[in-house]
XYZ file of C-alpha atoms in Angstrom:
694
model
C 144.255 128.349 47.677
C 146.225 125.273 46.721
C 149.265 124.742 48.928
C 152.255 122.937 47.509
C 155.828 122.299 48.601
C 158.134 125.035 47.338
C 161.055 122.772 46.421
C 159.120 120.198 44.383
C 155.587 120.708 43.098
C 153.648 117.658 42.067
C 149.925 117.802 41.397
C 147.973 114.573 41.441
C 144.540 115.438 42.793
C 143.096 116.413 39.410
C 144.231 113.352 37.452
C 141.055 111.415 38.062
C 139.129 113.559 35.584
C 141.449 113.308 32.589
C 141.966 110.783 29.792
C 144.357 107.851 30.222
C 146.839 109.141 27.622
C 146.914 112.493 29.414
C 147.537 110.703 32.714
C 150.416 108.754 31.214
C 151.933 111.877 29.721
C 151.619 113.636 33.075
C 153.377 110.786 34.859
C 156.228 110.889 32.323
C 156.538 114.647 32.719
C 156.602 114.295 36.508
C 159.243 111.539 36.329
C 161.456 113.731 34.135
C 160.975 116.661 36.514
C 161.893 114.564 39.546
C 165.099 113.382 37.855
C 166.106 116.960 37.111
C 165.694 116.428 33.368
C 163.839 119.690 32.947
C 164.137 119.859 29.163
C 162.260 116.581 28.832
C 159.758 117.811 31.426
C 159.241 121.005 29.397
C 158.502 118.945 26.286
C 155.840 116.894 28.026
C 154.300 119.658 30.125
C 153.939 121.779 27.006
C 152.141 118.872 25.327
C 149.804 118.773 28.325
C 149.267 122.532 28.107
C 148.335 122.131 24.439
C 145.824 119.411 25.390
C 144.221 121.619 28.036
C 145.214 125.266 27.720
C 142.910 126.259 30.597
C 144.655 124.056 33.165
C 146.586 126.405 35.442
C 148.593 123.547 36.996
C 149.974 122.593 33.567
C 151.004 126.194 32.941
C 152.611 126.407 36.373
C 154.627 123.199 36.050
C 155.813 124.227 32.590
C 156.959 127.569 34.017
C 158.635 125.849 36.964
C 160.483 123.510 34.590
C 161.739 126.498 32.611
C 162.784 128.209 35.845
C 164.708 125.196 37.113
C 166.282 124.516 33.703
C 167.936 128.000 33.915
C 167.859 128.286 30.132
C 165.160 130.882 29.579
C 163.750 132.819 32.530
C 161.669 134.854 30.096
C 159.682 131.720 29.207
C 159.292 130.940 32.920
C 157.818 134.406 33.462
C 155.436 133.921 30.507
C 154.118 130.633 31.887
C 153.793 131.929 35.454
C 151.751 134.858 34.138
C 149.595 132.526 32.020
C 149.114 130.417 35.177
C 147.653 133.466 36.901
C 145.450 134.191 33.874
C 144.013 130.647 33.943
C 143.231 130.513 37.682
C 139.665 129.238 38.089
C 138.647 129.224 41.713
C 141.752 127.792 43.337
C 144.961 129.806 43.249
C 148.432 128.290 43.121
C 149.998 130.768 45.510
C 153.565 129.630 44.823
C 153.187 131.007 41.298
C 153.782 134.474 42.748
C 156.816 133.232 44.698
C 158.575 131.841 41.619
C 157.397 134.750 39.478
C 159.067 137.091 41.971
C 162.308 135.088 41.898
C 162.291 135.031 38.098
C 161.780 138.796 37.938
C 164.548 139.386 40.512
C 167.037 137.236 38.606
C 166.206 139.164 35.426
C 166.794 142.483 37.179
C 163.117 143.543 37.122
C 163.096 144.504 40.785
C 159.825 146.463 40.986
C 157.866 143.583 39.451
C 159.658 141.172 41.789
C 158.512 143.159 44.830
C 154.899 143.176 43.621
C 154.945 139.409 43.102
C 156.421 138.758 46.561
C 153.895 141.102 48.175
C 151.053 139.209 46.485
C 152.488 135.885 47.671
C 152.572 137.172 51.270
C 148.793 137.731 51.191
C 148.270 133.965 50.907
C 150.459 133.028 53.877
C 148.737 131.770 57.011
C 149.589 132.829 60.544
C 151.245 129.565 61.540
C 154.766 128.108 61.701
C 154.864 127.327 58.001
C 153.573 130.770 57.054
C 156.026 132.510 59.366
C 158.911 130.517 57.914
C 157.889 131.578 54.412
C 157.598 135.214 55.512
C 161.187 135.014 56.741
C 162.197 133.630 53.368
C 160.415 136.493 51.583
C 162.179 139.009 53.832
C 165.467 137.581 52.572
C 164.257 137.970 48.976
C 163.391 141.614 49.685
C 166.870 142.158 51.135
C 168.478 140.605 48.049
C 166.439 142.964 45.874
C 167.599 145.972 47.904
C 171.223 144.792 47.768
C 171.003 144.435 44.004
C 169.487 147.920 43.607
C 172.288 149.369 45.744
C 174.896 147.371 43.835
C 177.792 149.711 43.080
C 180.500 147.335 41.841
C 180.566 147.375 38.087
C 181.977 145.045 35.491
C 185.754 144.946 35.854
C 187.167 146.443 32.688
C 188.196 143.715 30.271
C 186.852 140.713 32.167
C 184.742 138.403 30.026
C 182.701 135.372 31.057
C 181.827 132.471 28.760
C 179.750 129.368 29.355
C 181.907 126.294 28.728
C 180.919 124.206 25.714
C 177.944 121.850 25.675
C 180.456 118.982 25.531
C 181.384 119.826 29.134
C 178.201 121.293 30.577
C 175.052 119.207 30.524
C 171.344 119.705 31.175
C 172.109 118.488 34.700
C 174.173 120.199 37.390
C 177.867 120.827 36.590
C 179.865 122.641 39.266
C 182.881 122.781 41.631
C 185.645 123.468 39.069
C 189.209 122.662 40.205
C 191.972 123.871 37.880
C 195.221 121.875 37.768
C 197.450 124.652 36.454
C 200.594 122.657 35.585
C 198.565 120.241 33.448
C 196.111 122.832 32.075
C 193.408 120.419 33.186
C 190.027 121.085 34.773
C 188.209 118.722 37.127
C 184.548 119.225 37.966
C 181.525 117.518 39.466
C 178.387 116.592 37.520
C 174.917 115.235 38.336
C 174.476 113.726 34.856
C 173.753 109.969 34.551
C 177.050 108.198 35.234
C 178.253 105.082 37.013
C 174.897 104.757 38.736
C 171.583 105.429 37.051
C 169.888 105.505 40.453
C 168.624 108.737 41.983
C 169.925 110.200 45.238
C 167.682 111.464 48.059
C 167.211 114.799 46.251
C 165.813 113.055 43.129
C 168.961 113.808 41.123
C 171.613 111.450 39.820
C 174.574 110.858 42.085
C 177.622 113.117 41.717
C 180.469 111.910 39.527
C 183.923 113.338 38.799
C 184.855 114.438 35.271
C 188.042 115.841 33.756
C 188.613 118.011 30.709
C 191.745 119.329 29.051
C 192.461 122.247 26.743
C 193.312 121.133 23.210
C 193.772 123.612 20.373
C 192.118 126.351 22.493
C 189.066 124.143 23.134
C 188.136 122.253 26.281
C 187.654 118.541 25.604
C 186.094 116.025 27.991
C 188.545 113.227 28.809
C 187.578 109.592 28.614
C 187.748 107.440 31.749
C 190.911 105.793 30.432
C 192.557 109.186 29.830
C 191.890 110.621 33.272
C 192.792 107.340 34.993
C 196.224 107.740 33.409
C 196.594 111.128 35.145
C 194.712 110.542 38.427
C 193.828 107.099 39.674
C 190.255 107.966 40.683
C 187.203 105.889 39.884
C 183.618 106.988 40.374
C 181.480 104.851 42.658
C 177.765 104.074 42.865
C 177.353 106.951 45.340
C 178.469 110.597 45.438
C 181.954 111.420 44.122
C 183.231 115.000 43.942
C 186.747 116.278 43.255
C 187.185 119.224 45.608
C 190.852 120.217 46.050
C 194.342 119.699 44.618
C 197.768 120.543 45.997
C 200.494 120.663 43.350
C 201.876 117.119 42.846
C 201.243 116.402 46.521
C 197.681 115.727 47.609
C 194.195 115.665 46.179
C 190.899 115.499 48.020
C 187.650 113.785 47.091
C 184.196 113.947 48.655
C 182.322 110.647 48.876
C 180.142 108.813 51.408
C 179.527 112.182 53.122
C 183.231 112.330 54.008
C 186.465 113.854 52.697
C 189.132 111.448 51.442
C 192.779 112.219 50.757
C 195.087 110.764 48.114
C 198.847 111.418 48.325
C 201.440 111.501 45.548
C 204.403 109.396 46.695
C 207.292 107.754 44.846
C 205.921 108.788 41.463
C 202.425 107.374 41.993
C 199.131 108.177 43.730
C 198.291 106.197 46.874
C 194.866 104.731 47.558
C 192.256 107.037 49.078
C 192.268 107.372 52.870
C 189.857 109.221 55.136
C 190.847 112.808 56.066
C 189.673 112.513 59.645
C 190.167 116.133 60.735
C 187.045 117.400 58.969
C 184.901 114.266 58.954
C 181.928 113.880 61.236
C 179.272 111.463 60.085
C 176.487 113.596 61.548
C 177.531 116.785 59.736
C 178.075 117.880 56.159
C 181.550 118.949 54.942
C 181.336 119.461 51.166
C 184.442 121.530 50.362
C 188.020 122.206 51.534
C 190.938 124.396 50.464
C 194.583 124.652 51.593
C 197.099 127.484 51.760
C 200.025 127.102 49.308
C 202.329 125.782 52.055
C 199.719 123.227 53.126
C 199.739 124.478 56.729
C 196.338 126.188 56.827
C 193.052 124.481 55.981
C 189.717 126.175 55.253
C 186.552 124.126 54.917
C 182.782 124.501 54.853
C 180.993 122.692 57.645
C 177.583 122.655 59.274
C 177.934 122.830 63.040
C 175.268 123.408 65.685
C 177.523 125.954 67.397
C 178.063 127.947 64.187
C 176.390 131.178 63.117
C 173.771 129.317 61.081
C 173.699 127.006 58.074
C 177.115 126.036 56.746
C 180.058 128.138 57.971
C 183.717 128.453 56.964
C 186.165 126.933 59.473
C 189.964 127.175 59.688
C 192.628 124.870 61.120
C 196.424 125.191 61.184
C 199.277 122.677 61.273
C 202.017 123.051 63.893
C 205.747 122.222 63.703
C 204.944 118.584 64.520
C 202.547 118.370 61.555
C 199.600 118.144 63.964
C 196.369 119.935 63.070
C 194.796 122.353 65.526
C 191.157 122.124 66.518
C 189.124 123.845 63.752
C 187.798 127.320 64.573
C 184.872 129.209 63.117
C 186.200 131.913 60.741
C 183.845 134.424 62.335
C 184.136 137.433 60.021
C 183.361 135.336 56.926
C 180.197 133.774 58.314
C 176.581 134.889 58.631
C 173.306 133.296 59.717
C 173.016 132.085 56.118
C 175.056 129.460 54.270
C 178.725 129.927 53.365
C 180.419 127.394 51.103
C 183.129 126.759 48.510
C 186.290 128.214 50.152
C 189.269 128.720 47.827
C 192.667 130.111 48.874
C 194.549 132.060 46.203
C 197.778 130.534 44.941
C 199.790 133.243 46.703
C 197.952 132.578 49.977
C 196.845 136.194 50.398
C 193.112 135.944 49.658
C 190.290 133.630 50.673
C 187.420 133.409 48.191
C 184.085 131.871 49.191
C 180.365 131.967 48.453
C 177.684 133.271 50.785
C 173.955 133.888 50.827
C 174.496 136.520 53.502
C 176.510 139.746 53.801
C 175.250 141.945 50.930
C 174.479 139.160 48.456
C 172.407 140.183 45.427
C 170.510 136.885 45.450
C 171.334 133.313 46.458
C 175.043 132.596 46.681
C 177.451 135.388 45.680
C 181.243 135.315 45.586
C 183.119 137.206 48.301
C 186.809 137.643 49.042
C 188.657 138.189 52.323
C 192.160 139.691 52.597
C 194.092 137.188 54.743
C 196.987 139.622 55.289
C 194.792 142.134 57.165
C 193.319 140.999 60.507
C 190.714 143.774 60.358
C 189.565 142.987 56.815
C 185.889 142.428 56.071
C 184.506 140.257 53.248
C 184.034 142.152 49.994
C 181.533 141.097 47.355
C 183.176 140.511 43.991
C 182.005 142.513 40.966
C 180.458 141.359 37.729
C 180.970 139.142 35.826
C 181.925 136.888 38.759
C 178.557 137.514 40.382
C 175.092 137.507 38.888
C 171.544 137.749 40.226
C 171.383 133.945 40.539
C 173.504 131.442 42.510
C 177.277 131.775 42.044
C 179.169 129.119 43.990
C 182.621 127.439 43.754
C 185.486 129.415 42.263
C 189.069 128.745 41.172
C 190.841 131.962 40.235
C 194.311 133.337 39.420
C 196.127 135.727 41.791
C 195.429 138.745 39.561
C 191.751 137.725 39.188
C 192.072 137.852 35.405
C 191.507 134.161 34.753
C 189.507 131.513 36.515
C 186.520 129.206 36.592
C 183.204 129.503 38.406
C 179.968 127.565 38.581
C 176.657 129.384 38.383
C 173.013 128.910 37.456
C 172.710 132.402 35.940
C 170.163 132.973 33.175
C 171.142 131.310 29.893
C 172.865 128.325 31.479
C 172.674 124.976 29.704
C 171.677 123.140 32.887
C 170.713 123.920 36.480
C 174.403 124.724 37.200
C 177.120 125.339 34.589
C 180.885 125.837 34.562
C 181.958 129.257 33.246
C 185.438 130.454 32.323
C 186.490 133.980 33.307
C 189.239 135.582 31.237
C 190.735 139.010 30.688
C 190.794 140.828 27.388
C 191.107 144.623 27.650
C 188.301 146.594 26.056
C 189.563 148.605 23.120
C 188.598 151.487 20.872
C 189.113 150.991 17.147
C 189.777 154.374 15.545
C 189.083 155.121 11.889
C 191.055 158.331 11.504
C 191.922 161.168 9.156
C 195.027 163.383 9.469
C 195.048 166.724 7.603
C 196.659 170.165 7.672
C 194.210 172.662 9.098
C 194.927 175.488 6.649
C 194.223 173.649 3.367
C 192.786 170.312 4.547
C 195.347 168.382 2.539
C 196.419 164.945 3.823
C 199.130 164.856 6.475
C 201.041 161.666 5.852
C 203.630 162.303 8.534
C 204.284 159.468 10.965
C 202.110 159.411 14.115
C 203.892 158.098 17.231
C 201.517 157.085 20.053
C 202.855 156.844 23.629
C 201.211 155.541 26.795
C 201.406 158.573 29.082
C 201.409 156.546 32.313
C 204.376 154.372 31.345
C 206.022 156.740 28.839
C 206.382 153.732 26.543
C 205.697 153.773 22.843
C 202.543 151.835 21.950
C 202.576 151.984 18.159
C 203.443 154.050 15.092
C 201.024 154.736 12.279
C 201.591 156.394 8.912
C 198.390 157.744 7.265
C 197.797 157.010 3.597
C 199.640 159.758 1.622
C 196.746 160.076 -0.854
C 193.873 160.225 1.610
C 195.298 160.963 5.062
C 193.322 158.015 6.454
C 194.591 155.586 9.075
C 193.332 152.890 11.486
C 194.600 152.250 14.998
C 193.398 150.251 18.021
C 193.996 151.577 21.555
C 193.126 150.148 24.950
C 190.338 151.946 26.827
C 190.767 153.829 30.128
C 194.177 155.232 29.240
C 195.706 158.559 28.249
C 197.942 158.658 25.185
C 200.376 161.220 23.799
C 200.164 161.675 20.024
C 203.384 162.967 18.436
C 203.507 163.809 14.738
C 206.986 164.131 13.208
C 208.238 164.928 9.724
C 205.819 167.792 9.214
C 206.630 171.016 7.387
C 209.644 172.896 8.815
C 210.604 169.592 10.558
C 208.919 170.693 13.765
C 206.855 168.338 15.922
C 203.146 168.517 16.654
C 201.932 166.952 19.936
C 198.778 166.525 22.010
C 197.113 164.170 24.486
C 194.096 161.919 23.992
C 192.189 160.334 26.858
C 190.346 157.164 25.792
C 187.456 156.872 28.274
C 186.479 153.798 30.249
C 183.936 151.701 28.380
C 182.399 148.366 29.394
C 182.650 147.108 25.810
C 184.754 147.360 22.668
C 183.787 150.464 20.684
C 184.498 152.126 17.343
C 185.390 155.777 16.923
C 185.917 158.248 14.105
C 188.899 160.508 14.719
C 190.093 163.722 13.070
C 193.657 164.989 13.533
C 194.396 168.539 12.341
C 197.928 169.981 12.252
C 197.805 173.717 12.943
C 200.485 176.426 12.783
C 200.019 179.335 15.176
C 201.249 182.819 14.205
C 202.105 185.791 16.429
C 200.857 189.347 15.933
C 203.627 190.013 13.398
C 202.498 187.040 11.325
C 205.476 184.958 12.305
C 205.143 181.200 12.956
C 205.776 180.538 16.646
C 204.085 177.195 17.557
C 202.675 173.955 16.189
C 199.415 172.537 17.586
C 197.935 169.093 17.078
C 194.122 169.118 17.410
C 192.455 165.744 18.009
C 188.691 165.312 17.772
C 187.211 161.868 18.529
C 183.644 160.584 18.496
C 183.707 157.683 20.954
C 180.188 156.534 20.116
C 180.147 157.236 16.385
C 177.220 159.573 16.949
C 178.729 163.030 16.400
C 177.494 164.614 13.198
C 180.398 167.103 13.090
C 183.055 164.437 12.522
C 182.874 162.526 9.281
C 185.567 161.189 7.032
C 183.152 161.555 4.149
C 182.881 165.318 4.783
C 186.423 165.846 3.488
C 185.828 166.549 -0.253
C 189.472 166.110 -1.294
C 189.707 162.587 0.064
C 186.926 160.501 -1.485
C 189.299 158.321 -3.464
C 188.556 154.595 -3.273
C 192.101 153.781 -2.079
C 192.364 151.174 0.690
C 193.433 152.460 4.075
C 197.149 151.967 4.587
C 198.813 151.508 7.983
C 202.510 151.162 8.585
C 202.826 149.503 12.002
C 206.385 149.665 13.305
C 205.679 148.424 16.811
C 203.164 146.163 18.200
C 199.641 146.203 19.133
C 197.495 144.005 16.916
C 195.433 145.953 14.368
C 192.344 144.123 13.204
C 191.821 144.433 9.454
C 188.114 144.212 8.701
C 186.904 141.528 6.322
C 183.340 140.747 5.314
C 183.688 137.310 6.924
C 184.183 139.049 10.297
C 180.508 140.016 10.205
C 179.251 136.421 10.309
C 177.456 134.995 13.371
C 176.044 131.657 14.457
C 174.213 130.428 17.557
C 173.081 126.902 18.455
C 170.037 126.506 20.701
C 168.693 124.183 23.338
C 165.112 122.988 23.194
C 162.615 125.762 22.368
C 165.260 128.468 22.767
C 165.399 131.426 20.408
C 166.964 134.288 22.337
C 170.505 135.609 21.852
C 172.053 135.029 25.304
C 175.720 135.873 24.593
C 175.152 139.608 24.200
C 178.871 140.485 24.052
C 179.462 138.254 21.035
C 176.324 139.505 19.279
C 177.287 143.124 19.990
C 180.641 142.464 18.302
C 178.707 141.084 15.343
C 176.556 144.240 15.166
C 179.658 146.453 15.191
C 181.139 144.418 12.329
C 177.839 144.605 10.476
C 177.973 148.394 10.692
C 181.511 148.296 9.325
C 180.334 146.196 6.407
C 177.662 148.796 5.600
C 180.198 151.629 5.768
C 182.576 149.703 3.545
C 180.092 148.477 0.930
C 177.269 150.998 1.186
C 174.602 148.286 0.877
C 174.825 144.642 1.996
C 172.767 141.467 2.033
C 172.231 139.788 5.411
C 171.468 136.099 4.932
C 169.735 134.544 7.959
C 169.486 130.748 7.993
C 167.294 129.589 10.892
C 166.650 125.956 11.702
C 164.502 123.914 14.075
C 164.863 120.199 14.707
C 161.897 117.830 14.506
C 161.498 117.610 18.281
C 157.855 118.678 18.838
C 157.140 122.139 20.248
C 153.845 123.075 21.821
C 154.946 126.585 22.754
C 155.202 127.629 19.099
C 152.673 125.010 17.855
C 154.806 124.118 14.839
C 158.550 123.732 14.338
C 158.343 126.052 11.328
C 157.085 128.853 13.564
C 159.974 128.194 15.966
C 162.479 128.407 13.087
C 160.916 131.683 11.960
C 161.167 133.001 15.513
C 164.899 132.161 15.523
C 165.299 134.315 12.427
C 163.077 137.102 13.740
C 164.980 137.670 17.017
C 168.366 138.613 15.464
C 166.699 140.555 12.639
C 164.867 142.775 15.141
C 168.074 143.284 17.112
C 169.848 144.341 13.912
C 167.032 146.759 13.070
C 167.121 148.260 16.588
C 170.898 148.669 16.474
C 170.894 150.533 13.144
C 167.985 152.698 14.308
C 170.078 153.698 17.353
C 172.853 154.751 14.940
C 170.418 156.819 12.831
C 171.155 154.628 9.813
C 168.278 153.979 7.380
C 168.294 150.183 7.356
C 166.033 150.006 4.292
C 168.838 151.605 2.284
C 171.684 149.754 3.999
C 170.541 146.117 4.320
C 168.633 143.571 2.263
C 167.426 140.679 4.452
C 167.227 137.166 3.027
C 165.719 134.621 5.443
C 165.765 130.836 5.001
C 163.744 129.100 7.730
C 163.659 125.317 7.764
C 162.825 122.246 9.824
C 165.388 119.477 9.438
C 167.214 116.594 11.057
C 166.129 113.081 12.102
C 162.538 112.285 12.960
C 161.793 112.512 16.683
C 161.603 109.124 18.435
C 160.764 110.281 21.956
C 164.476 110.067 22.812
C 165.410 113.684 23.548
C 167.202 112.902 26.826
C 169.368 110.244 25.198
C 170.073 111.990 21.892
C 169.890 115.690 22.811
C 173.145 116.575 21.045
C 171.978 114.845 17.863
C 168.889 117.064 17.712
C 170.601 120.270 18.857
C 172.905 120.356 15.832
C 169.773 121.234 13.812
C 168.648 123.978 16.228
C 170.490 127.117 15.179
C 170.619 130.486 13.502
C 173.486 131.315 11.134
C 174.008 134.789 9.706
C 176.248 135.593 6.763
C 176.952 138.923 5.100
C 177.528 139.534 1.388
C 177.569 142.440 -1.034
C 174.084 143.351 -2.169
C 173.389 142.860 -5.869
């Protein structure tokens, strides 16, 4: 069995038997790996794999580069499995370790357990082996925590990776939101002031700022952020870690925390914040209560519970700080980091590898108003199966920023924005009289039962009885229909169920008159039938023979919720890719596209789906040719479209004509991917447009 260091795997023993050009390529791949430039490492390791497809070390290092790049864990799994298939005598035991981690982070828990169990068989009965067994026990516990995970996606919360202009292929993390300026500060390990590498073989940390402009986040130039905050990056580590409104800001550098005060309309020079600084210990993050009188910080102390712990200190009436105390309930024998106090001072958020983490760091929150409170793990989408660390969040937890290395990230850590948009049901409805099935064009008044407030009014088309309306999920509504025959009201309730996505529904409203035994009219009843998954065969607007006219649906909206009017352009989709990527990682956005595609089919009967897929000229060994990669980028969405329509029992051969245009384009590759990544990535995409079929 070959034994290698888990954190950085470099193989050199076999180089004596290979050609000089292969040696040089290996050295370049290793240099890129050591710098954390995993995309460049992938390029070169895949070239090596193509040169010698039986070399298990090449397969392993390619898989490890994919794993550490965070962009495509599926490719990491493929290469780890091909490593196992190419073992010839010696076994790279750590393959099973990283295979297990990859499976766990993808949610394939049974396969993860098998991989970890296999890895344990290779461990020796010595200090190193026992340490690794302890590490595997933690992995098992994370798997069990994830299986038992009960918190579900908070209704309406969405998470989006920030743009590639902000996130890089390197680490980007520790977001700090300056609310009054709508400005975001963060830390990055991309090449900056210094092109030297730190002790961990990554570039030194630098501070960056971005600002929202026209709904987009834009990276500020050095001149722009110097105008706002007088902070310059140095040759060493610089990290922006805390901000108190127009009062103080805090920066990490030289393994210490520095403070900068806002006085007389200007920022002072940085001065050491001595309370938390100890040259022999690591203090990477701090956070203050809104009144500035309570300080929370992460610190590694020999008397702590283990690893980094959260500490607290308070300021007395003489503005003197107390001796910091270990915040016992928050801490475990594992690392805790990234404390953040809510803007109302009621909640402490932090990250921990302990408690009931699902894997690596997870976000937890602690109620500061309850002395008996215990940390509570936050739900999705805040947490994932990977590392989630550093958070800045609003009091209502509906908007904020996190950093995470979850699957699909651009680099080894990315900044994500969390925002709230309630999930909704879009109803395509038909209102008729039950006795003769003629259209009921009377006004429909919809009221939120919980608040007794009117939500909207809709008037069905007088010729067809059809209407559209959008209602928020997880609510009960009262439907009142006025202006019917005999001027008597019809009324009923509709409960829109909780859904973890936006959905479409067909709805049938029937106005019924009830008669007594003497044949006299004594009550009006409003019957509402809704198909919340569009799967019920008994509800169909097309089943109403009197109402097949081609009239457009008409809605008269007298009060406000926005009603989305469907247009063919709404069914378009585009996705730009990193190197060798072809998967659709933003499932929520693609699911919206599929829903709109179904609408287009219902509206037009038959449509043409035009898929333009492109690969740049950066060489790919995984797919052998760039043309094959472009075809793969077209194939992935097409198969997803086919699967979606099959799930809806729609014959796709009758509904959709596919037209695929796969191409290789852009500038010729000059071995400059690291320098000109963005130039190449603009030619790595799939674009889907929808048109009427001829």
